[in-house]
Every structure is written in C-alpha cells, then in structure tokens.
C-alpha cells in the first residue's frame, strides 16, 4: 500500500487528464480503475467513451427483445389503419347526412315555390281555347323548369305534371258524359282541339324536362306521353259512343260541319291508329291509304260506289254543274 501511494503521489495530471510521472518525460495513459481494482470492465459512457461533447445522445430503448421495435411499428400501422377506416366511415356518414338534409331542403323549396307557380300556369294553359290568349310568363315558367331539372327534381316534376294533366282530363271526360248526342261530336272536337292547342304551349316550356329526363332516361317524348293521357282518359272512354254518331253524321251530309268531321276523325286516328278498323269506310274518306290497295278486279265496284255517291249528292241538292263545256267524245 505504501508503495502504491508513493507511486500515485508521483503521478501528476495535466489539463487533458494525461498523467505524467514526476521526474519523467514520458506520458502514460490513464490507468483505469479496472486495472487498479481488478473489477470487471464496464463500457464507458459519455465523453469517456470517446464521443465528443457535441455527439447526440441515444434515446434509451424500451425493454424487450430485438423484435420489439418492428412489432410496435406493425401495431402502430394497424391502429392507424383502423383509425383511418373509422374516420372515413364517419366522413361518409356525415356526407350522406348532409346530402340528405340538403335534398330535403331542396324538395321543400320545390313544393313551396316552384311547383305552385308551375301548377298555376298549367291550369291557365289547359283552359284556354285556340282563339283566346291568356297572359302567361313563358320565360318564368321556362326558368322554373330549368331550375327544377338542375336541382335533380326531374322525376318529381314529371310525376306532378302528368298527375295534374290527368286530373284535368278526368274532369273533361266527366263533362262529356252529360252532353247530348246532337252536340257530342262538336263538344268532343272542342275538347280535343283545346287540349292539342294547350300542348303546343306546355311542351316547349318543359323542353329541359323532356330532353334531360324523358328522352334520355325514359326513352319517350313528352308530347306523346301527354297525348296518350288524352287517349286513355277521354277518347277511349267515349269512342264506342262516338263512332256510331260519326257514321250517322257522315251518311247525312252537312249534318256536322266537314271541318269538324275531319278534325275528329284525324284526331282519333292520331291517338290510336287501330281505331280506323272500327269504321274503315269513314276513316278512308279523310285519311289516305286506310283501305287496302286497289286491284284491277275491283274496278267495277269502285265505279259503282262513285256513281252512288254522285247520286246521293244530286238528291241532296248538289248539282253536277254545267255539263255544256264538257268535251264531246270522239264517237259523237
């Protein structure tokens, strides 16, 4: 011990922690405590481990095996995926809820503002006659229809429009049931003519509905659909009573105005072409190519039919005209 103390007293320390023995020019490296005490080696830390004072310190690792870090990263990625999935579900739920609320608000706006104005205009157009003119703002109706189509109300608007016109036609059919036979043809013609004239105003202002919903999605046409409503709810209910009256009126010239007869017969044929088979002779008088093509073997019958018609006209006071200017035949 005394020897060791004596040796240690001879060792001097400089500012770099290098120990120099007194009386000697040789510099000895630092004797570690392990060499002095024969203790197990402990790895140095900090500056003593050879790292400079600016070296970044390592963060302590968590306890466990060497695979803990990868396990934690996998667990973290799984939890982040679960969180993202939950967030996406919440976001989609919020989006669907907001869309539902916005759609509900838009539908309520349609029912309170758009449709009442359109319904009022349709009522006025349906009751006008071809000779009358009712002041209606077509630009405003057109604007309402355009906004309804842009706000995805096409299906609702089409349903309301057809329901409105269907109710009107049921009222027209009910009024025709109370008309006498003498006035039935004339009243039917007025109803058909008035409705056709109304469609000439209704169909153009509903052009956007027709183009972007009825034609593109239903593959139909608005005017054809509305004419079919007249055929279903008016004409079909009265055609069995109307046809005998038309045949009777046709057999008695000028009992009904020829223009009225032509309008009714052409109107019925445009509604349902198959109705021409109920009275082919009547429809052939106003619509060409109703009868089958003429054949040579039937020429005598055609001539006889023409002579009968001329005789009927002559009996009813229609002269054949001045025959003096008729060109003489070659035989005379």
Tab-separated table of C-alpha atoms in Angstrom:
chain	number	residue	atom	x	y	z
A	1	UNK	CA	0.000	0.000	0.000
A	2	UNK	CA	2.750	2.434	0.867
A	3	UNK	CA	4.408	1.688	-2.447
A	4	UNK	CA	1.196	2.342	-4.308
A	5	UNK	CA	0.597	5.620	-2.509
A	6	UNK	CA	4.106	6.644	-3.270
A	7	UNK	CA	3.632	5.887	-6.931
A	8	UNK	CA	0.362	7.739	-7.089
A	9	UNK	CA	1.878	10.756	-5.414
A	10	UNK	CA	4.433	10.893	-8.179
A	11	UNK	CA	1.768	10.990	-10.894
A	12	UNK	CA	0.636	14.416	-11.972
A	13	UNK	CA	-2.408	15.309	-14.002
A	14	UNK	CA	-2.434	17.803	-16.858
A	15	UNK	CA	-5.462	19.649	-18.273
A	16	UNK	CA	-6.143	16.804	-20.756
A	17	UNK	CA	-6.276	14.239	-17.993
A	18	UNK	CA	-2.940	12.720	-19.081
A	19	UNK	CA	-0.964	11.554	-16.175
A	20	UNK	CA	2.676	12.307	-16.164
A	21	UNK	CA	5.092	10.795	-13.708
A	22	UNK	CA	7.124	13.262	-11.770
A	23	UNK	CA	10.678	13.440	-12.860
A	24	UNK	CA	9.983	11.692	-16.182
A	25	UNK	CA	9.362	12.975	-19.737
A	26	UNK	CA	7.228	10.011	-20.642
A	27	UNK	CA	3.473	10.344	-20.676
A	28	UNK	CA	1.490	7.404	-19.504
A	29	UNK	CA	-2.086	6.779	-20.423
A	30	UNK	CA	-4.716	6.897	-17.823
A	31	UNK	CA	-4.874	3.851	-15.636
A	32	UNK	CA	-8.388	2.687	-15.437
A	33	UNK	CA	-9.951	1.788	-12.236
A	34	UNK	CA	-10.362	-1.749	-13.519
A	35	UNK	CA	-6.625	-2.172	-13.712
A	36	UNK	CA	-6.222	-0.928	-10.192
A	37	UNK	CA	-9.027	-2.838	-8.596
A	38	UNK	CA	-9.249	-5.900	-10.911
A	39	UNK	CA	-13.034	-5.314	-11.385
A	40	UNK	CA	-14.964	-6.418	-14.468
A	41	UNK	CA	-14.860	-3.999	-17.357
A	42	UNK	CA	-17.807	-1.628	-17.628
A	43	UNK	CA	-18.270	0.059	-21.001
A	44	UNK	CA	-17.621	3.793	-20.690
A	45	UNK	CA	-20.315	6.278	-21.456
A	46	UNK	CA	-20.448	9.908	-22.455
A	47	UNK	CA	-17.239	11.707	-23.260
A	48	UNK	CA	-15.158	8.987	-21.648
A	49	UNK	CA	-16.411	6.555	-24.333
A	50	UNK	CA	-14.576	8.501	-26.968
A	51	UNK	CA	-17.528	10.639	-28.131
A	52	UNK	CA	-17.114	14.329	-28.279
A	53	UNK	CA	-19.218	16.714	-26.248
A	54	UNK	CA	-21.303	17.560	-29.381
A	55	UNK	CA	-22.321	13.963	-30.006
A	56	UNK	CA	-26.088	13.395	-29.804
A	57	UNK	CA	-27.163	11.144	-27.018
A	58	UNK	CA	-29.042	7.991	-27.882
A	59	UNK	CA	-32.517	7.544	-26.586
A	60	UNK	CA	-32.949	4.563	-24.330
A	61	UNK	CA	-34.577	1.607	-25.981
A	62	UNK	CA	-37.583	0.011	-24.413
A	63	UNK	CA	-37.157	-3.232	-22.679
A	64	UNK	CA	-37.711	-6.437	-24.531
A	65	UNK	CA	-36.219	-8.436	-27.354
A	66	UNK	CA	-34.706	-7.099	-30.512
A	67	UNK	CA	-38.054	-7.536	-32.486
A	68	UNK	CA	-39.972	-5.195	-30.223
A	69	UNK	CA	-39.419	-2.191	-32.491
A	70	UNK	CA	-40.812	-3.952	-35.581
A	71	UNK	CA	-43.721	-5.305	-33.582
A	72	UNK	CA	-44.501	-1.818	-32.324
A	73	UNK	CA	-44.336	-0.393	-35.860
A	74	UNK	CA	-46.705	-3.104	-37.123
A	75	UNK	CA	-49.083	-2.479	-34.252
A	76	UNK	CA	-48.927	1.267	-34.871
A	77	UNK	CA	-49.663	0.838	-38.597
A	78	UNK	CA	-52.614	-1.428	-37.852
A	79	UNK	CA	-54.024	1.024	-35.334
A	80	UNK	CA	-53.549	3.909	-37.793
A	81	UNK	CA	-55.394	1.938	-40.480
A	82	UNK	CA	-58.249	1.273	-38.074
A	83	UNK	CA	-58.382	4.965	-37.178
A	84	UNK	CA	-58.376	5.971	-40.853
A	85	UNK	CA	-61.165	3.477	-41.595
A	86	UNK	CA	-63.220	4.827	-38.726
A	87	UNK	CA	-62.621	8.384	-39.904
A	88	UNK	CA	-63.660	7.517	-43.462
A	89	UNK	CA	-66.847	5.860	-42.194
A	90	UNK	CA	-67.653	8.891	-40.073
A	91	UNK	CA	-66.929	11.204	-43.001
A	92	UNK	CA	-69.122	9.224	-45.384
A	93	UNK	CA	-71.874	9.145	-42.778
A	94	UNK	CA	-71.629	12.906	-42.345
A	95	UNK	CA	-71.604	13.410	-46.115
A	96	UNK	CA	-74.696	11.251	-46.591
A	97	UNK	CA	-76.443	13.053	-43.747
A	98	UNK	CA	-75.607	16.463	-45.182
A	99	UNK	CA	-76.737	15.387	-48.648
A	100	UNK	CA	-79.987	14.087	-47.212
A	101	UNK	CA	-80.596	17.366	-45.383
A	102	UNK	CA	-79.773	19.437	-48.451
A	103	UNK	CA	-82.040	17.273	-50.597
A	104	UNK	CA	-84.849	17.599	-48.077
A	105	UNK	CA	-84.444	21.379	-48.084
A	106	UNK	CA	-84.409	21.436	-51.892
A	107	UNK	CA	-87.554	19.290	-52.109
A	108	UNK	CA	-89.304	21.537	-49.622
A	109	UNK	CA	-88.293	24.558	-51.693
A	110	UNK	CA	-89.659	22.853	-54.797
A	111	UNK	CA	-93.008	22.138	-53.151
A	112	UNK	CA	-93.395	25.632	-51.714
A	113	UNK	CA	-92.038	27.824	-54.511
A	114	UNK	CA	-91.522	26.106	-57.856
A	115	UNK	CA	-94.432	23.713	-58.281
A	116	UNK	CA	-97.231	26.091	-57.115
A	117	UNK	CA	-96.198	28.616	-59.772
A	118	UNK	CA	-95.917	25.926	-62.439
A	119	UNK	CA	-99.270	24.426	-61.446
A	120	UNK	CA	-100.979	27.793	-61.741
A	121	UNK	CA	-99.539	28.332	-65.223
A	122	UNK	CA	-100.576	24.832	-66.357
A	123	UNK	CA	-104.138	25.438	-65.160
A	124	UNK	CA	-104.353	28.607	-67.209
A	125	UNK	CA	-102.898	26.955	-70.313
A	126	UNK	CA	-105.257	23.973	-70.158
A	127	UNK	CA	-108.437	26.042	-70.119
A	128	UNK	CA	-107.581	28.442	-72.915
A	129	UNK	CA	-109.206	27.982	-76.317
A	130	UNK	CA	-107.311	28.307	-79.613
A	131	UNK	CA	-108.908	31.717	-80.232
A	132	UNK	CA	-108.192	33.108	-76.761
A	133	UNK	CA	-104.884	34.374	-75.408
A	134	UNK	CA	-104.116	34.172	-71.711
A	135	UNK	CA	-101.221	36.248	-70.412
A	136	UNK	CA	-98.662	33.784	-69.083
A	137	UNK	CA	-94.979	34.496	-68.469
A	138	UNK	CA	-93.407	31.740	-70.541
A	139	UNK	CA	-89.916	32.931	-69.607
A	140	UNK	CA	-90.698	32.497	-65.921
A	141	UNK	CA	-92.157	29.004	-66.446
A	142	UNK	CA	-89.133	28.076	-68.532
A	143	UNK	CA	-86.848	29.331	-65.747
A	144	UNK	CA	-88.674	27.308	-63.084
A	145	UNK	CA	-88.458	24.137	-65.161
A	146	UNK	CA	-84.752	24.721	-65.816
A	147	UNK	CA	-84.006	25.144	-62.100
A	148	UNK	CA	-86.012	22.056	-61.181
A	149	UNK	CA	-84.084	19.931	-63.668
A	150	UNK	CA	-80.734	21.337	-62.488
A	151	UNK	CA	-81.630	20.573	-58.851
A	152	UNK	CA	-82.399	16.932	-59.652
A	153	UNK	CA	-86.187	17.265	-59.373
A	154	UNK	CA	-86.926	15.897	-62.858
A	155	UNK	CA	-88.678	12.756	-61.689
A	156	UNK	CA	-90.795	14.663	-59.171
A	157	UNK	CA	-91.653	17.356	-61.718
A	158	UNK	CA	-92.669	14.794	-64.355
A	159	UNK	CA	-94.872	12.987	-61.841
A	160	UNK	CA	-96.577	16.216	-60.752
A	161	UNK	CA	-97.084	17.346	-64.354
A	162	UNK	CA	-98.685	14.102	-65.520
A	163	UNK	CA	-100.824	13.873	-62.378
A	164	UNK	CA	-102.055	17.438	-62.894
A	165	UNK	CA	-102.990	16.880	-66.543
A	166	UNK	CA	-104.529	13.509	-65.731
A	167	UNK	CA	-106.845	15.147	-63.200
A	168	UNK	CA	-107.841	17.778	-65.767
A	169	UNK	CA	-108.645	15.124	-68.395
A	170	UNK	CA	-110.810	13.183	-65.961
A	171	UNK	CA	-112.887	16.317	-65.476
A	172	UNK	CA	-113.175	16.735	-69.273
A	173	UNK	CA	-114.360	13.141	-69.612
A	174	UNK	CA	-116.951	13.637	-66.875
A	175	UNK	CA	-118.346	16.720	-68.612
A	176	UNK	CA	-118.679	14.843	-71.925
A	177	UNK	CA	-120.881	12.236	-70.282
A	178	UNK	CA	-123.546	14.885	-69.692
A	179	UNK	CA	-123.606	16.089	-73.338
A	180	UNK	CA	-126.481	15.100	-75.620
A	181	UNK	CA	-125.914	13.074	-78.798
A	182	UNK	CA	-126.659	16.051	-81.053
A	183	UNK	CA	-123.845	18.041	-79.501
A	184	UNK	CA	-121.478	15.233	-78.615
A	185	UNK	CA	-119.327	15.343	-81.773
A	186	UNK	CA	-118.935	19.101	-81.546
A	187	UNK	CA	-118.074	19.034	-77.842
A	188	UNK	CA	-115.594	16.216	-78.303
A	189	UNK	CA	-113.931	18.181	-81.072
A	190	UNK	CA	-113.686	21.267	-78.820
A	191	UNK	CA	-112.086	19.223	-76.024
A	192	UNK	CA	-109.561	17.614	-78.381
A	193	UNK	CA	-108.711	20.880	-80.162
A	194	UNK	CA	-108.319	22.794	-76.909
A	195	UNK	CA	-106.086	20.138	-75.400
A	196	UNK	CA	-103.909	19.958	-78.519
A	197	UNK	CA	-103.517	23.745	-78.517
A	198	UNK	CA	-102.543	23.671	-74.837
A	199	UNK	CA	-99.801	21.143	-75.531
A	200	UNK	CA	-98.327	23.489	-78.120
A	201	UNK	CA	-97.574	25.826	-75.199
A	202	UNK	CA	-96.839	23.299	-72.446
A	203	UNK	CA	-94.377	21.064	-74.285
A	204	UNK	CA	-91.953	23.862	-75.339
A	205	UNK	CA	-91.647	25.364	-71.833
A	206	UNK	CA	-90.917	21.887	-70.444
A	207	UNK	CA	-88.213	21.349	-73.032
A	208	UNK	CA	-85.437	20.771	-70.468
A	209	UNK	CA	-87.501	18.139	-68.680
A	210	UNK	CA	-88.226	16.444	-71.979
A	211	UNK	CA	-84.613	16.498	-73.148
A	212	UNK	CA	-82.705	15.585	-69.993
A	213	UNK	CA	-85.159	13.195	-68.333
A	214	UNK	CA	-87.978	11.879	-70.552
A	215	UNK	CA	-85.923	11.340	-73.697
A	216	UNK	CA	-82.601	10.404	-72.077
A	217	UNK	CA	-83.842	8.218	-69.218
A	218	UNK	CA	-87.351	7.095	-70.195
A	219	UNK	CA	-86.714	6.939	-73.954
A	220	UNK	CA	-90.038	8.624	-74.651
A	221	UNK	CA	-91.352	12.020	-75.717
A	222	UNK	CA	-93.335	14.451	-73.578
A	223	UNK	CA	-95.930	15.286	-76.215
A	224	UNK	CA	-96.552	11.623	-76.998
A	225	UNK	CA	-96.977	10.866	-73.296
A	226	UNK	CA	-99.476	13.712	-72.833
A	227	UNK	CA	-101.456	12.725	-75.939
A	228	UNK	CA	-101.575	9.191	-74.613
A	229	UNK	CA	-103.159	10.552	-71.438
A	230	UNK	CA	-105.969	12.048	-73.554
A	231	UNK	CA	-106.418	8.755	-75.366
A	232	UNK	CA	-106.563	6.770	-72.104
A	233	UNK	CA	-108.758	9.070	-70.023
A	234	UNK	CA	-111.031	10.720	-72.605
A	235	UNK	CA	-111.130	9.159	-76.076
A	236	UNK	CA	-111.085	5.526	-75.029
A	237	UNK	CA	-113.967	6.065	-72.627
A	238	UNK	CA	-116.176	7.631	-75.332
A	239	UNK	CA	-115.058	6.030	-78.604
A	240	UNK	CA	-117.808	3.405	-78.541
A	241	UNK	CA	-120.458	6.119	-78.264
A	242	UNK	CA	-118.669	8.472	-80.657
A	243	UNK	CA	-118.147	6.106	-83.582
A	244	UNK	CA	-121.859	5.419	-84.378
A	245	UNK	CA	-122.558	9.139	-84.240
A	246	UNK	CA	-119.745	9.809	-86.714
A	247	UNK	CA	-121.002	7.140	-89.100
A	248	UNK	CA	-124.536	8.522	-88.919
A	249	UNK	CA	-123.354	12.102	-89.434
A	250	UNK	CA	-121.264	11.050	-92.409
A	251	UNK	CA	-124.282	9.395	-94.079
A	252	UNK	CA	-126.206	12.678	-93.783
A	253	UNK	CA	-124.078	15.350	-95.475
A	254	UNK	CA	-123.591	18.595	-93.599
A	255	UNK	CA	-125.389	17.423	-90.501
A	256	UNK	CA	-121.979	18.115	-88.939
A	257	UNK	CA	-119.526	20.583	-90.390
A	258	UNK	CA	-116.982	18.840	-92.680
A	259	UNK	CA	-114.123	20.566	-90.850
A	260	UNK	CA	-115.404	19.167	-87.542
A	261	UNK	CA	-115.737	15.667	-89.009
A	262	UNK	CA	-112.220	15.837	-90.441
A	263	UNK	CA	-110.780	17.127	-87.156
A	264	UNK	CA	-112.394	14.373	-85.063
A	265	UNK	CA	-111.555	11.530	-87.455
A	266	UNK	CA	-107.929	12.654	-87.882
A	267	UNK	CA	-107.635	13.178	-84.123
A	268	UNK	CA	-108.862	9.685	-83.349
A	269	UNK	CA	-106.505	8.182	-85.890
A	270	UNK	CA	-103.529	10.069	-84.428
A	271	UNK	CA	-104.424	8.849	-80.941
A	272	UNK	CA	-104.953	5.206	-81.849
A	273	UNK	CA	-104.466	4.151	-85.491
A	274	UNK	CA	-106.201	0.848	-84.764
A	275	UNK	CA	-109.484	2.678	-84.219
A	276	UNK	CA	-109.700	3.060	-88.005
A	277	UNK	CA	-110.715	-0.599	-88.171
A	278	UNK	CA	-113.946	0.250	-86.329
A	279	UNK	CA	-115.173	2.199	-89.371
A	280	UNK	CA	-112.831	1.757	-92.353
A	281	UNK	CA	-115.207	3.432	-94.829
A	282	UNK	CA	-115.473	6.509	-92.632
A	283	UNK	CA	-111.740	6.861	-91.979
A	284	UNK	CA	-110.877	6.277	-95.644
A	285	UNK	CA	-112.843	9.408	-96.543
A	286	UNK	CA	-110.465	11.592	-94.538
A	287	UNK	CA	-107.220	9.621	-94.265
A	288	UNK	CA	-105.456	8.211	-97.325
A	289	UNK	CA	-104.264	4.622	-97.577
A	290	UNK	CA	-106.598	3.317	-94.911
A	291	UNK	CA	-108.154	0.790	-97.278
A	292	UNK	CA	-106.042	-1.905	-98.903
A	293	UNK	CA	-104.501	-1.086	-102.304
A	294	UNK	CA	-106.876	-1.123	-105.283
A	295	UNK	CA	-106.893	-4.168	-107.511
A	296	UNK	CA	-107.954	-4.374	-111.111
A	297	UNK	CA	-110.674	-6.906	-110.466
A	298	UNK	CA	-112.469	-4.410	-108.161
A	299	UNK	CA	-112.675	-1.540	-110.669
A	300	UNK	CA	-116.407	-2.105	-111.461
A	301	UNK	CA	-117.175	-1.935	-107.744
A	302	UNK	CA	-115.214	1.290	-107.365
A	303	UNK	CA	-117.121	2.839	-110.286
A	304	UNK	CA	-120.452	1.800	-108.793
A	305	UNK	CA	-119.501	3.335	-105.458
A	306	UNK	CA	-118.608	6.626	-107.128
A	307	UNK	CA	-121.904	6.712	-109.062
A	308	UNK	CA	-123.804	6.087	-105.840
A	309	UNK	CA	-122.054	8.973	-104.157
A	310	UNK	CA	-122.787	11.325	-107.044
A	311	UNK	CA	-126.452	10.329	-106.994
A	312	UNK	CA	-126.691	10.969	-103.238
A	313	UNK	CA	-125.152	14.395	-103.670
A	314	UNK	CA	-127.551	15.197	-106.505
A	315	UNK	CA	-130.559	14.134	-104.465
A	316	UNK	CA	-129.455	16.344	-101.572
A	317	UNK	CA	-129.371	19.431	-103.804
A	318	UNK	CA	-125.811	19.430	-105.120
A	319	UNK	CA	-125.945	19.757	-108.931
A	320	UNK	CA	-123.204	18.283	-111.042
A	321	UNK	CA	-122.505	21.666	-112.575
A	322	UNK	CA	-122.542	22.954	-116.126
A	323	UNK	CA	-122.084	19.993	-118.453
A	324	UNK	CA	-122.208	22.103	-121.667
A	325	UNK	CA	-118.468	22.762	-121.651
A	326	UNK	CA	-117.636	19.112	-121.304
A	327	UNK	CA	-115.546	17.890	-124.211
A	328	UNK	CA	-117.524	15.681	-126.560
A	329	UNK	CA	-116.444	12.158	-127.012
A	330	UNK	CA	-114.778	11.093	-130.209
A	331	UNK	CA	-117.681	8.775	-131.049
A	332	UNK	CA	-120.242	11.594	-131.282
